[in-house]
CSV table of C-alpha atoms and ligand atoms in Angstrom, one decimal:
chain,number,residue,atom,x,y,z
A,224,MET,CA,99.3,125.2,112.6
A,225,SER,CA,101.2,122.1,113.1
A,226,ARG,CA,99.6,119.2,114.8
A,227,ASN,CA,101.0,116.7,117.1
A,228,ILE,CA,99.6,112.9,115.8
A,229,LEU,CA,100.4,110.1,118.0
A,230,VAL,CA,100.4,107.0,114.8
A,231,THR,CA,100.4,103.4,116.1
A,232,GLY,CA,101.3,100.8,113.5
A,233,GLY,CA,103.4,103.7,111.8
A,234,ALA,CA,106.2,101.7,110.7
A,235,GLY,CA,103.7,99.3,108.3
A,236,PHE,CA,102.4,99.7,104.8
A,237,ILE,CA,99.8,102.4,105.1
A,238,GLY,CA,100.8,103.7,108.3
A,239,SER,CA,104.7,104.9,107.2
A,240,CYS,CA,103.0,106.2,104.2
A,241,PHE,CA,100.9,108.3,106.4
A,242,VAL,CA,103.5,109.4,108.7
A,243,VAL,CA,105.6,110.3,105.4
A,244,GLN,CA,103.0,112.6,104.5
A,245,GLN,CA,102.0,114.0,107.9
A,246,VAL,CA,106.1,115.1,108.2
A,247,GLU,CA,106.0,116.4,105.1
A,248,ALA,CA,103.1,118.8,105.8
A,249,ARG,CA,104.9,119.9,108.9
A,250,ASN,CA,103.1,117.8,111.6
A,251,ASN,CA,105.1,116.5,114.3
A,252,VAL,CA,104.4,112.8,114.5
A,253,LEU,CA,105.4,110.1,117.2
A,254,VAL,CA,105.3,106.7,115.8
A,255,LEU,CA,104.2,103.6,118.1
A,256,ASP,CA,104.9,100.3,116.7
A,257,LYS,CA,105.9,96.6,118.2
A,258,LEU,CA,107.8,96.2,114.8
A,259,THR,CA,106.4,92.9,114.1
A,260,TYR,CA,107.2,90.8,111.1
A,261,ALA,CA,105.6,93.6,109.2
A,262,GLY,CA,106.9,96.5,110.6
A,263,HIS,CA,110.0,98.1,109.6
A,264,LEU,CA,111.7,101.3,110.4
A,265,VAL,CA,113.2,101.3,107.0
A,266,ASN,CA,109.8,102.2,105.7
A,267,LEU,CA,110.2,105.4,107.7
A,268,GLU,CA,113.6,106.4,105.9
A,269,PRO,CA,112.0,109.4,104.1
A,270,CYS,CA,111.8,111.2,107.9
A,271,LEU,CA,113.7,109.0,110.4
A,272,HIS,CA,116.1,112.2,110.6
A,273,SER,CA,113.4,114.8,110.9
A,274,SER,CA,113.1,116.9,113.7
A,275,LYS,CA,109.1,116.5,113.1
A,276,PHE,CA,109.7,112.3,114.0
A,277,SER,CA,110.2,110.5,117.1
A,278,PHE,CA,109.8,106.6,117.4
A,279,ALA,CA,108.5,104.6,120.6
A,280,PRO,CA,108.9,100.7,119.9
A,281,GLY,CA,106.1,99.0,121.7
A,282,ASP,CA,102.9,97.6,121.7
A,283,ILE,CA,99.4,99.4,121.7
A,284,GLY,CA,98.3,97.2,124.6
A,285,ASP,CA,100.9,98.4,126.9
A,286,ALA,CA,98.9,100.8,128.8
A,287,GLU,CA,101.9,102.3,130.9
A,288,LEU,CA,103.8,102.9,127.7
A,289,VAL,CA,101.1,104.5,126.1
A,290,ALA,CA,100.0,106.7,128.9
A,291,ARG,CA,103.6,107.8,129.3
A,292,CYS,CA,103.4,108.7,125.1
A,293,LEU,CA,100.2,110.4,125.9
A,294,LYS,CA,101.3,112.3,128.9
A,295,GLU,CA,104.8,113.2,127.1
A,296,PHE,CA,103.7,113.8,123.5
A,297,ARG,CA,100.0,115.5,124.3
A,298,PRO,CA,98.9,114.4,120.6
A,299,ASP,CA,96.0,116.2,119.0
A,300,ALA,CA,95.0,112.9,117.7
A,301,ILE,CA,96.0,109.3,117.6
A,302,VAL,CA,95.6,107.5,114.2
A,303,ASN,CA,95.6,103.7,114.7
A,304,PHE,CA,97.0,101.5,111.8
A,305,ALA,CA,98.2,99.0,114.4
A,306,ALA,CA,97.0,95.6,113.7
A,307,GLU,CA,97.4,92.1,112.5
A,308,SER,CA,96.4,92.6,108.7
A,309,HIS,CA,97.1,89.3,106.6
A,310,VAL,CA,93.9,87.3,106.1
A,311,ASP,CA,96.0,84.1,105.2
A,312,ARG,CA,97.7,84.2,108.6
A,313,SER,CA,94.2,84.8,110.6
A,314,ILE,CA,93.2,81.6,109.0
A,315,HIS,CA,96.3,79.7,110.5
A,316,SER,CA,95.9,81.2,113.7
A,317,ALA,CA,93.7,84.2,114.7
A,318,GLU,CA,95.5,84.2,118.3
A,319,ASP,CA,97.5,87.3,117.4
A,320,PHE,CA,94.5,89.0,115.7
A,321,VAL,CA,92.5,88.7,118.8
A,322,ARG,CA,95.5,90.1,121.1
A,323,THR,CA,96.4,93.2,118.7
A,324,ASN,CA,93.5,94.0,116.7
A,325,VAL,CA,90.6,93.5,119.8
A,326,LEU,CA,92.3,93.5,122.8
A,327,GLY,CA,94.8,96.1,122.0
A,328,THR,CA,92.5,98.2,120.4
A,329,GLU,CA,90.3,98.2,123.2
A,330,GLN,CA,93.1,98.8,125.7
A,331,LEU,CA,94.4,101.5,123.4
A,332,LEU,CA,91.0,103.2,123.4
A,333,ARG,CA,90.7,103.0,127.3
A,334,THR,CA,94.2,104.3,128.1
A,335,THR,CA,93.3,107.1,125.5
A,336,LYS,CA,90.1,107.9,127.4
A,337,ASP,CA,91.6,107.8,130.6
A,338,TRP,CA,93.9,110.7,129.5
A,339,TRP,CA,91.6,112.4,127.3
A,340,GLN,CA,89.1,112.8,130.4
A,341,GLY,CA,91.6,114.8,132.2
A,342,LEU,CA,92.6,117.2,129.2
A,343,GLU,CA,91.6,121.0,129.4
A,344,PRO,CA,88.0,121.4,127.7
A,345,GLU,CA,89.5,123.2,124.4
A,346,ALA,CA,92.1,120.8,124.1
A,347,LYS,CA,89.6,117.7,124.8
A,348,LYS,CA,87.2,119.1,122.4
A,349,LYS,CA,90.1,119.4,119.4
A,350,PHE,CA,91.2,115.9,120.2
A,351,ARG,CA,90.5,113.2,117.6
A,352,PHE,CA,90.7,109.6,117.5
A,353,LEU,CA,90.6,108.0,114.4
A,354,HIS,CA,90.3,103.8,113.7
A,355,ILE,CA,91.6,102.6,110.7
A,356,SER,CA,89.6,99.6,109.2
A,357,THR,CA,88.8,97.7,106.5
A,358,ASP,CA,85.5,97.2,103.7
A,359,GLU,CA,86.1,93.5,104.6
A,360,VAL,CA,83.7,93.8,107.9
A,361,TYR,CA,80.8,94.2,105.2
A,362,GLY,CA,81.5,90.5,104.3
A,363,SER,CA,81.2,89.9,100.6
A,364,LEU,CA,79.3,91.0,97.4
A,365,ASP,CA,77.9,89.1,94.3
A,366,LYS,CA,79.0,90.1,91.2
A,367,ASN,CA,75.9,92.5,90.5
A,368,SER,CA,75.2,94.1,94.4
A,369,ALA,CA,75.4,97.7,95.0
A,370,PRO,CA,79.1,98.8,96.4
A,371,PHE,CA,78.9,98.9,100.6
A,372,THR,CA,78.1,102.0,102.1
A,373,GLU,CA,78.6,103.1,105.4
A,374,ASN,CA,75.1,101.8,106.3
A,375,SER,CA,75.8,98.1,105.0
A,376,PRO,CA,75.4,95.6,107.8
A,377,TYR,CA,78.6,93.9,109.3
A,378,ALA,CA,79.2,90.5,108.3
A,379,PRO,CA,82.6,89.4,108.7
A,380,ASN,CA,83.7,86.1,107.2
A,381,SER,CA,87.5,85.8,107.9
A,382,PRO,CA,89.0,85.7,111.6
A,383,TYR,CA,91.1,89.0,110.5
A,384,SER,CA,87.8,90.7,109.5
A,385,ALA,CA,85.9,89.6,112.5
A,386,SER,CA,88.7,91.0,114.6
A,387,LYS,CA,88.5,94.4,112.7
A,388,ALA,CA,84.7,94.5,113.2
A,389,SER,CA,85.1,93.7,116.8
A,390,SER,CA,87.4,96.7,117.1
A,391,ASP,CA,85.3,99.0,115.0
A,392,PHE,CA,82.4,98.1,117.6
A,393,PHE,CA,84.7,99.2,120.6
A,394,VAL,CA,85.5,102.3,119.0
A,395,ARG,CA,82.0,103.1,118.0
A,396,SER,CA,81.0,102.2,121.9
A,397,TYR,CA,83.9,104.6,123.7
A,398,PHE,CA,82.0,107.4,121.3
A,399,LYS,CA,78.6,106.2,122.6
A,400,THR,CA,79.3,105.6,126.1
A,401,TYR,CA,82.1,108.0,126.9
A,402,GLY,CA,82.1,110.9,124.3
A,403,LEU,CA,85.7,110.0,123.2
A,404,PRO,CA,85.6,111.9,119.8
A,405,THR,CA,86.4,108.9,117.4
A,406,LEU,CA,86.3,108.5,113.9
A,407,ILE,CA,86.6,105.4,111.4
A,408,SER,CA,87.4,104.6,108.1
A,409,ASN,CA,86.6,101.5,106.2
A,410,CYS,CA,89.3,101.3,103.1
A,411,SER,CA,89.5,98.6,100.0
A,412,ASN,CA,92.8,97.2,99.0
A,413,ASN,CA,95.9,99.4,99.1
A,414,TYR,CA,98.6,98.9,96.5
A,415,GLY,CA,101.7,101.0,96.4
A,416,PRO,CA,105.7,101.0,97.6
A,417,ARG,CA,106.5,99.1,101.0
A,418,GLN,CA,103.9,96.8,101.2
A,419,TYR,CA,104.8,93.4,102.8
A,420,PRO,CA,105.3,90.7,100.2
A,421,GLU,CA,102.5,88.5,101.6
A,422,LYS,CA,100.3,90.5,99.8
A,423,LEU,CA,99.1,89.7,96.5
A,424,ILE,CA,100.6,92.4,94.3
A,425,PRO,CA,104.2,92.6,96.1
A,426,LEU,CA,103.9,88.5,96.0
A,427,MET,CA,103.5,88.5,92.3
A,428,VAL,CA,105.9,91.1,91.5
A,429,LEU,CA,108.6,89.2,93.5
A,430,ASN,CA,108.0,85.8,92.6
A,431,ALA,CA,107.8,86.3,89.2
A,432,VAL,CA,111.2,87.9,89.0
A,433,SER,CA,112.9,85.1,91.2
A,434,ASN,CA,111.0,82.6,88.8
A,435,LYS,CA,108.7,81.1,90.9
A,436,PRO,CA,105.2,80.1,90.9
A,437,LEU,CA,102.4,82.8,90.8
A,438,PRO,CA,99.7,81.1,92.9
A,439,ILE,CA,96.2,82.1,92.4
A,440,TYR,CA,93.7,80.9,95.0
A,441,GLY,CA,90.7,79.2,93.4
A,442,THR,CA,89.4,80.4,90.0
A,443,GLY,CA,91.2,83.9,90.1
A,444,LEU,CA,87.9,85.3,89.5
A,445,ASN,CA,87.3,87.2,92.8
A,446,ILE,CA,87.3,90.8,93.0
A,447,ARG,CA,89.0,93.6,94.9
A,448,ASP,CA,88.6,97.2,94.6
A,449,TRP,CA,92.2,98.7,94.6
A,450,ILE,CA,93.4,102.0,95.9
A,451,TYR,CA,96.8,103.6,95.5
A,452,VAL,CA,98.3,104.1,99.2
A,453,GLU,CA,99.0,107.7,98.7
A,454,ASP,CA,95.3,108.5,98.0
A,455,HIS,CA,94.3,106.6,100.8
A,456,CYS,CA,96.2,108.6,103.5
A,457,GLU,CA,94.9,111.9,101.8
A,458,ALA,CA,91.6,110.9,102.4
A,459,LEU,CA,92.6,110.0,106.1
A,460,ASP,CA,94.3,113.7,106.6
A,461,LEU,CA,90.7,114.9,105.6
A,462,ILE,CA,88.7,112.7,107.8
A,463,LEU,CA,91.1,113.6,110.7
A,464,SER,CA,90.5,117.4,109.9
A,465,LYS,CA,86.9,117.6,108.6
A,466,GLY,CA,85.1,114.5,109.7
A,467,ARG,CA,82.2,114.2,112.0
A,468,MET,CA,82.8,112.5,115.4
A,469,GLY,CA,81.3,109.2,115.7
A,470,GLU,CA,81.1,108.6,112.1
A,471,SER,CA,82.5,106.0,109.6
A,472,TYR,CA,83.8,106.9,106.3
A,473,ASN,CA,83.9,104.2,103.6
A,474,ILE,CA,87.3,104.9,101.1
A,475,GLY,CA,87.5,103.1,97.6
A,476,GLY,CA,89.6,103.4,94.4
A,477,GLU,CA,86.4,102.6,92.0
A,478,CYS,CA,88.8,100.2,90.3
A,479,GLU,CA,87.1,96.6,90.8
A,480,LYS,CA,89.5,94.0,89.3
A,481,SER,CA,89.5,90.4,89.4
A,482,ASN,CA,92.8,88.9,91.0
A,483,LEU,CA,93.8,87.3,87.5
A,484,GLU,CA,93.4,90.5,85.8
A,485,ILE,CA,95.6,92.2,88.3
A,486,VAL,CA,98.1,89.0,87.7
A,487,TYR,CA,98.1,89.5,84.1
A,488,PHE,CA,98.7,93.2,84.4
A,489,ILE,CA,101.9,92.7,86.3
A,490,CYS,CA,103.3,89.9,84.1
A,491,GLU,CA,102.6,92.6,80.9
A,492,ILE,CA,104.3,95.4,82.6
A,493,LEU,CA,107.3,92.9,83.5
A,494,ASP,CA,107.5,91.6,80.2
A,495,GLU,CA,108.2,95.1,78.9
A,496,VAL,CA,110.4,96.3,81.3
A,497,ILE,CA,112.7,93.1,82.0
A,498,PRO,CA,111.7,90.8,79.3
A,499,LYS,CA,112.8,87.0,79.7
A,500,SER,CA,115.5,86.0,77.7
A,501,ASP,CA,113.8,83.3,76.2
A,502,GLY,CA,111.0,85.6,74.9
A,503,THR,CA,107.9,83.9,77.3
A,504,SER,CA,105.6,85.8,79.1
A,505,TYR,CA,105.5,85.6,83.2
A,506,SER,CA,102.3,84.7,83.0
A,507,ARG,CA,103.2,81.5,82.4
A,508,GLN,CA,104.3,81.2,85.9
A,509,ILE,CA,101.1,81.5,86.8
A,510,LYS,CA,99.6,78.4,89.1
A,511,PHE,CA,95.9,78.0,90.4
A,512,VAL,CA,96.2,76.6,94.0
A,513,ALA,CA,93.7,75.6,96.3
A,514,ASP,CA,91.1,78.5,97.5
A,515,ARG,CA,91.1,80.5,100.5
A,516,PRO,CA,88.7,79.0,102.7
A,517,GLY,CA,85.9,81.4,103.1
A,518,HIS,CA,87.1,83.5,100.5
A,519,ASP,CA,85.3,86.6,99.7
A,520,PHE,CA,84.2,86.7,96.3
A,521,ARG,CA,83.9,90.9,95.6
A,522,TYR,CA,84.5,94.0,97.8
A,523,ALA,CA,83.5,97.4,96.4
A,524,ILE,CA,82.9,100.6,97.9
A,525,ASP,CA,80.6,103.2,97.5
A,526,SER,CA,82.9,106.5,98.8
A,527,THR,CA,80.2,109.0,98.2
A,528,ARG,CA,80.4,110.2,101.8
A,529,VAL,CA,84.2,110.9,101.8
A,530,LYS,CA,83.8,112.7,98.6
A,531,LYS,CA,80.6,115.0,99.0
A,532,GLU,CA,81.4,115.7,102.8
A,533,LEU,CA,85.3,116.1,102.9
A,534,GLY,CA,85.8,117.0,99.1
A,535,TRP,CA,88.0,113.5,98.6
A,536,THR,CA,88.9,112.5,95.4
A,537,SER,CA,91.6,109.7,94.2
A,538,ARG,CA,94.3,111.5,92.4
A,539,HIS,CA,96.3,108.5,90.7
A,540,CYS,CA,95.0,105.8,88.0
A,541,PHE,CA,95.3,102.3,88.1
A,542,PRO,CA,97.7,101.5,85.3
A,543,GLU,CA,100.2,104.2,85.8
A,544,ALA,CA,100.2,103.9,89.7
A,545,LEU,CA,100.6,99.9,89.2
A,546,ARG,CA,103.2,100.5,87.0
A,547,LYS,CA,105.1,102.9,89.2
A,548,THR,CA,104.5,100.0,92.2
A,549,VAL,CA,105.9,97.3,90.3
A,550,LEU,CA,108.8,99.4,89.2
A,551,TRP,CA,109.0,100.6,93.2
A,552,TYR,CA,109.7,96.8,93.9
A,553,LEU,CA,112.2,96.1,91.3
A,554,ASP,CA,114.3,99.2,92.2
A,555,ASN,CA,114.2,98.8,95.7
A,556,SER,CA,116.5,95.5,96.4
A,557,GLU,CA,118.0,96.7,99.5
A,558,TRP,CA,114.1,96.9,100.8
A,559,THR,CA,113.1,93.4,99.9
A,560,LYS,CA,116.2,92.1,101.4
A,561,GLN,CA,115.6,93.5,104.6
A,562,VAL,CA,112.1,92.1,104.7
A,563,MET,CA,112.1,89.0,103.1
A,564,ASP,CA,114.1,87.6,106.2
A,565,GLU,CA,113.9,84.0,107.9
A,566,ASP,CA,110.3,84.8,108.7
A,567,TYR,CA,109.3,85.7,105.3
A,568,ARG,CA,110.4,82.2,104.1
A,569,LYS,CA,109.0,80.3,106.7
A,570,TRP,CA,105.7,81.9,106.0
A,571,LEU,CA,106.1,80.9,102.2
A,572,HIS,CA,106.8,77.5,103.3
A,573,GLN,CA,104.0,77.6,105.6
A,574,GLN,CA,101.3,79.0,102.9
A,575,TYR,CA,102.4,77.6,99.5
A,576,GLN,CA,104.6,74.6,100.2
A,577,ASP,CA,101.7,72.4,98.4
A,578,PHE,CA,102.4,73.4,95.0
A,579,ASP,CA,102.2,69.8,94.0
A,580,SER,CA,98.4,70.3,94.3
A,581,SER,CA,98.6,72.9,92.0
A,582,LYS,CA,97.6,73.4,88.3
A,583,SER,CA,99.7,75.1,85.8
A,584,MET,CA,98.2,77.7,83.7
A,585,GLU,CA,98.5,75.4,80.5
A,586,GLN,CA,96.8,72.4,82.4
A,587,LYS,CA,93.8,74.7,83.2
A,588,ASP,CA,94.0,76.0,79.9
B,688,NAD,P1,100.9,96.2,108.2
B,688,NAD,O1,100.6,94.6,108.6
B,688,NAD,O2,101.8,96.4,106.8
B,688,NAD,O3,101.3,96.8,109.3
B,688,NAD,C1,101.0,96.8,110.6
B,688,NAD,C2,101.7,97.6,111.3
B,688,NAD,O4,101.2,97.5,112.8
B,688,NAD,C3,103.2,96.9,111.3
B,688,NAD,O5,104.0,98.0,111.4
B,688,NAD,C4,103.4,96.3,112.9
B,688,NAD,O6,104.7,95.9,113.6
B,688,NAD,C5,102.3,97.1,113.4
B,688,NAD,N1,101.6,96.3,114.7
B,688,NAD,C6,101.0,95.1,114.8
B,688,NAD,N2,100.7,94.7,116.1
B,688,NAD,C7,101.1,95.9,117.0
B,688,NAD,C8,100.7,96.0,118.3
B,688,NAD,N3,100.2,95.1,119.0
B,688,NAD,N4,101.3,97.4,118.7
B,688,NAD,C9,102.0,98.1,117.9
B,688,NAD,N5,101.9,97.8,116.7
B,688,NAD,C10,101.5,96.9,116.2
B,688,NAD,O7,99.4,96.8,107.8
B,688,NAD,P2,98.8,97.6,106.6
B,688,NAD,O8,98.7,96.9,105.6
B,688,NAD,O9,99.5,98.8,106.7
B,688,NAD,O10,97.6,97.9,107.1
B,688,NAD,C11,97.2,99.5,108.4
B,688,NAD,C12,95.8,99.4,108.9
B,688,NAD,O11,94.9,99.6,107.6
B,688,NAD,C13,95.4,97.9,109.6
B,688,NAD,O12,94.4,98.4,110.8
B,688,NAD,C14,94.6,97.3,108.7
B,688,NAD,O13,93.6,96.5,109.0
B,688,NAD,C15,94.0,98.6,107.6
B,688,NAD,N6,93.6,98.3,106.3
B,688,NAD,C16,94.5,97.6,105.4
B,688,NAD,C17,94.5,97.5,103.9
B,688,NAD,C18,95.4,97.1,103.1
B,688,NAD,O14,94.9,97.1,101.8
B,688,NAD,N7,96.6,96.8,103.6
B,688,NAD,C19,93.3,98.0,103.7
B,688,NAD,C20,92.2,98.6,104.6
B,688,NAD,C21,92.4,98.7,105.9
B,689,DAU,O1,89.8,95.0,101.6
B,689,DAU,C1,90.9,95.3,102.4
B,689,DAU,C2,92.0,94.4,103.0
B,689,DAU,O2,92.7,94.1,101.6
B,689,DAU,C3,92.8,94.7,104.2
B,689,DAU,O3,92.0,94.7,105.3
B,689,DAU,C4,93.8,93.6,104.2
B,689,DAU,O4,94.7,94.0,105.6
B,689,DAU,C5,94.4,93.2,102.9
B,689,DAU,O5,95.6,92.3,103.5
B,689,DAU,C6,93.8,93.2,101.9
B,689,DAU,O6,93.0,91.8,102.1
B,689,DAU,P1,93.0,90.8,101.0
B,689,DAU,O7,92.9,89.4,101.7
B,689,DAU,O8,92.1,91.2,99.9
B,689,DAU,O9,94.5,91.1,100.5
B,689,DAU,P2,95.8,89.7,99.7
B,689,DAU,O10,96.6,90.6,98.9
B,689,DAU,O11,95.7,88.8,100.4
B,689,DAU,O12,94.6,89.1,98.7
B,689,DAU,C7,94.1,89.6,97.6
B,689,DAU,C8,93.2,88.9,96.8
B,689,DAU,O13,94.2,87.6,95.9
B,689,DAU,C9,92.3,87.8,97.4
B,689,DAU,O14,91.6,87.5,96.6
B,689,DAU,C10,93.4,86.5,97.8
B,689,DAU,C11,94.1,86.4,96.4
B,689,DAU,N1,95.4,85.6,96.7
B,689,DAU,C12,96.3,86.5,97.5
B,689,DAU,C13,97.4,86.0,97.8
B,689,DAU,C14,98.3,86.7,98.7
B,689,DAU,C15,95.6,84.7,95.8
B,689,DAU,O15,94.8,84.7,95.0
B,689,DAU,N2,96.8,84.4,95.9
B,689,DAU,C16,97.9,85.2,97.0
B,689,DAU,O16,99.0,84.2,96.8
């Protein structure tokens, strides 16, 4: 039976992937999105003309708008992707992170709870609120520590992760206090098409082909666990339909790589598919730059719960999915033109202007 799903933040990277999958599965989807610098309707192109899809521009913190969406659309579920998502931006200023991730999420919960309490018992029982969160709430691991489980203590280190941790706690509190049927997922680093090119993988691909430096923070030895975005969204679908109310589910790709490894993989792909005319490797553009303040060393996820309880597995393997991702950015120049606008150039200038203090690959060696 088809479901009505209200997807907040559905015009962003992961949200748009989830929306496309759900529309393909013949569910009705209403996207509520503020269209910040990171949100673009072009991300939803595959379903913009579907009768299963509708769009409401706006803020999750706008109680009147959200209440109207709930009344008219009558969702069986809300999936909350809406957030400020970039760690480096949160270091420059945490204000928008507090406004959307903390206050916005709490307002969304409050408006939802008020509406949900008035539903008929059957609809009330069926309803789910799935909050999309991150492994960064657990803080940083050493090289040899065991991966994060759902029982790992919260220890956020960046303003971004502090705001996400706070939102997770509000979600938890609405389950405990009001019985709102909530679920939380904590996922590791996603990669794939349509990721805003402030994040490591698209930034490196697009800088490389523009003959710009590839800025590696610190030593480049920090480790992230990488998951293909479609695999993440498939896990979310399972959590939504079969997850236990009030629970958290960790989702990871079992694919730990250092940042330097990632950038070398990207350069190898580019060297093969668009070799430079002078025969040199794109890796010569690598620049070691000042480290990210409070830079978490390593994230790793134990996905046992989502695998054992819900039967999830990730379908994509890293080398092929990374290659597919790199090729997507090369083949979609219309998309890159649209998202790499004036705001984007301002961001690059604010974050990376200081290349003078950087060391080139040759100097480091
Ligand atoms: P993104 O930055 O690409 O997209 C965020 C979307 O939210 C955008 O469309 C934006 O317009 C919208 N938005 C922002 N503020 C809003 C507001 N106040 N009201 C309505 N819409 C608003 O982010 P993403 O990478 O797709 O991440 C989505 C969610 O997943 C976030 O909650 C993030 O914390 C979480 N997450 C991301 C990753 C990752 O690797 N990208 C990993 C784990 C968890
Ligand atoms: O772990 C999940 C998180 O992954 C999500 O919650 C966040 O929303 C998402 O942005 C991502 O956070 P990271 O900070 O890990 O992602 P980012 O792509 O910004 O950086 C990945 C790693 O690469 C990190 O160790 C910092 C490093 N880096 C990043 C950039 C942008 C560089 O060395 N140079 C760069 O220019």
